[in-house]
């Protein structure tokens, strides 16, 4: 099998071109892997932040329910005191009208 010098040079040139293309593709793959790792790190950070926000939201929901309960109790207390004040006023008017007057 006889290979001419020109054919040999052509094959060497083709091999160099393929080698160069391979290096370029490896660099691109390396760059893409770095980008993938960066995106995965960003996603993990976003997931941690989302978990913190969910926890904060749950805490606020609990605080809101607790405050709503306190408000309901305070409103009931106010109504009770208003009713008591009204009764005291009625009793005082009754006593003013019917109690014996000091002489």
CSV table of C-alpha atoms in Angstrom, one decimal:
chain,number,residue,atom,x,y,z
A,1,UNK,CA,0.0,0.0,0.0
A,2,UNK,CA,1.6,3.1,-1.2
A,3,UNK,CA,0.7,6.5,0.4
A,4,UNK,CA,1.9,9.5,-1.3
A,5,UNK,CA,3.5,12.4,0.5
A,6,UNK,CA,0.6,14.7,-0.4
A,7,UNK,CA,-1.9,12.2,1.0
A,8,UNK,CA,0.2,11.8,4.1
A,9,UNK,CA,0.3,15.6,4.6
A,10,UNK,CA,-3.5,15.8,4.0
A,11,UNK,CA,-4.1,13.2,6.7
A,12,UNK,CA,-1.8,15.0,9.1
A,13,UNK,CA,-3.6,18.2,8.4
A,14,UNK,CA,-7.0,16.5,8.9
A,15,UNK,CA,-5.8,15.0,12.2
A,16,UNK,CA,-4.5,18.4,13.4
A,17,UNK,CA,-7.9,20.0,12.5
A,18,UNK,CA,-9.8,17.2,14.3
A,19,UNK,CA,-7.4,17.6,17.3
A,20,UNK,CA,-8.0,21.4,17.3
A,21,UNK,CA,-11.8,20.9,17.0
A,22,UNK,CA,-11.7,18.4,19.8
A,23,UNK,CA,-9.9,20.8,22.1
A,24,UNK,CA,-12.4,23.5,21.3
A,25,UNK,CA,-15.3,21.2,22.1
A,26,UNK,CA,-13.7,20.1,25.3
A,27,UNK,CA,-13.3,23.8,26.3
A,28,UNK,CA,-16.9,24.4,25.5
A,29,UNK,CA,-18.0,21.4,27.5
A,30,UNK,CA,-15.8,22.6,30.4
A,31,UNK,CA,-17.5,26.0,30.2
A,32,UNK,CA,-20.9,24.5,30.1
A,33,UNK,CA,-20.1,22.3,33.1
A,34,UNK,CA,-18.9,25.4,35.0
A,35,UNK,CA,-22.2,27.2,34.1
A,36,UNK,CA,-24.2,24.2,35.1
A,37,UNK,CA,-22.5,24.1,38.5
A,38,UNK,CA,-23.1,27.8,38.9
A,39,UNK,CA,-26.8,27.4,38.1
A,40,UNK,CA,-27.1,24.5,40.5
A,41,UNK,CA,-25.5,26.5,43.3
A,42,UNK,CA,-27.9,29.4,42.5
A,43,UNK,CA,-30.9,27.0,42.6
A,44,UNK,CA,-29.8,25.6,45.9
A,45,UNK,CA,-29.5,29.1,47.3
A,46,UNK,CA,-32.9,30.0,46.0
A,47,UNK,CA,-34.3,26.8,47.6
A,48,UNK,CA,-32.8,27.8,51.0
A,49,UNK,CA,-34.2,31.3,50.7
A,50,UNK,CA,-37.6,29.9,49.8
A,51,UNK,CA,-37.5,27.7,52.8
A,52,UNK,CA,-36.6,30.7,55.0
A,53,UNK,CA,-39.5,32.7,53.5
A,54,UNK,CA,-41.9,29.8,54.1
A,55,UNK,CA,-40.8,29.6,57.7
A,56,UNK,CA,-41.2,33.4,58.1
A,57,UNK,CA,-44.6,33.2,56.5
A,58,UNK,CA,-45.7,30.4,58.9
A,59,UNK,CA,-44.4,32.4,61.8
A,60,UNK,CA,-46.3,35.5,60.7
A,61,UNK,CA,-49.5,33.4,60.2
A,62,UNK,CA,-49.1,32.1,63.7
A,63,UNK,CA,-48.6,35.6,65.1
A,64,UNK,CA,-51.6,36.8,63.1
A,65,UNK,CA,-53.8,34.1,64.5
A,66,UNK,CA,-52.6,34.8,68.0
A,67,UNK,CA,-53.2,38.5,67.7
A,68,UNK,CA,-56.6,37.8,66.2
A,69,UNK,CA,-57.5,35.7,69.2
A,70,UNK,CA,-56.2,38.4,71.6
A,71,UNK,CA,-58.3,41.0,69.7
A,72,UNK,CA,-61.4,38.8,70.0
A,73,UNK,CA,-60.9,38.4,73.7
A,74,UNK,CA,-60.2,42.1,74.2
A,75,UNK,CA,-63.4,43.0,72.2
A,76,UNK,CA,-65.4,40.6,74.4
A,77,UNK,CA,-63.9,42.2,77.5
A,78,UNK,CA,-64.8,45.7,76.3
A,79,UNK,CA,-68.4,44.5,75.6
A,80,UNK,CA,-68.5,43.0,79.1
A,81,UNK,CA,-67.3,46.2,80.7
A,82,UNK,CA,-69.7,48.3,78.7
A,83,UNK,CA,-72.5,46.1,79.9
A,84,UNK,CA,-71.3,46.3,83.5
A,85,UNK,CA,-71.0,50.1,83.2
A,86,UNK,CA,-74.6,50.3,81.9
A,87,UNK,CA,-75.9,48.1,84.7
A,88,UNK,CA,-74.0,50.2,87.3
A,89,UNK,CA,-75.5,53.4,85.8
A,90,UNK,CA,-79.0,51.8,86.0
A,91,UNK,CA,-78.4,50.8,89.6
A,92,UNK,CA,-77.1,54.2,90.5
A,93,UNK,CA,-80.2,55.9,88.9
A,94,UNK,CA,-82.5,53.5,90.8
A,95,UNK,CA,-80.7,54.3,94.0
A,96,UNK,CA,-80.8,58.0,93.3
A,97,UNK,CA,-84.6,57.8,92.7
A,98,UNK,CA,-85.6,55.3,95.4
A,99,UNK,CA,-83.0,55.4,98.2
A,100,UNK,CA,-83.9,57.3,101.3
A,101,UNK,CA,-82.6,60.8,101.3
A,102,UNK,CA,-80.2,61.8,104.1
A,103,UNK,CA,-81.8,64.3,106.3
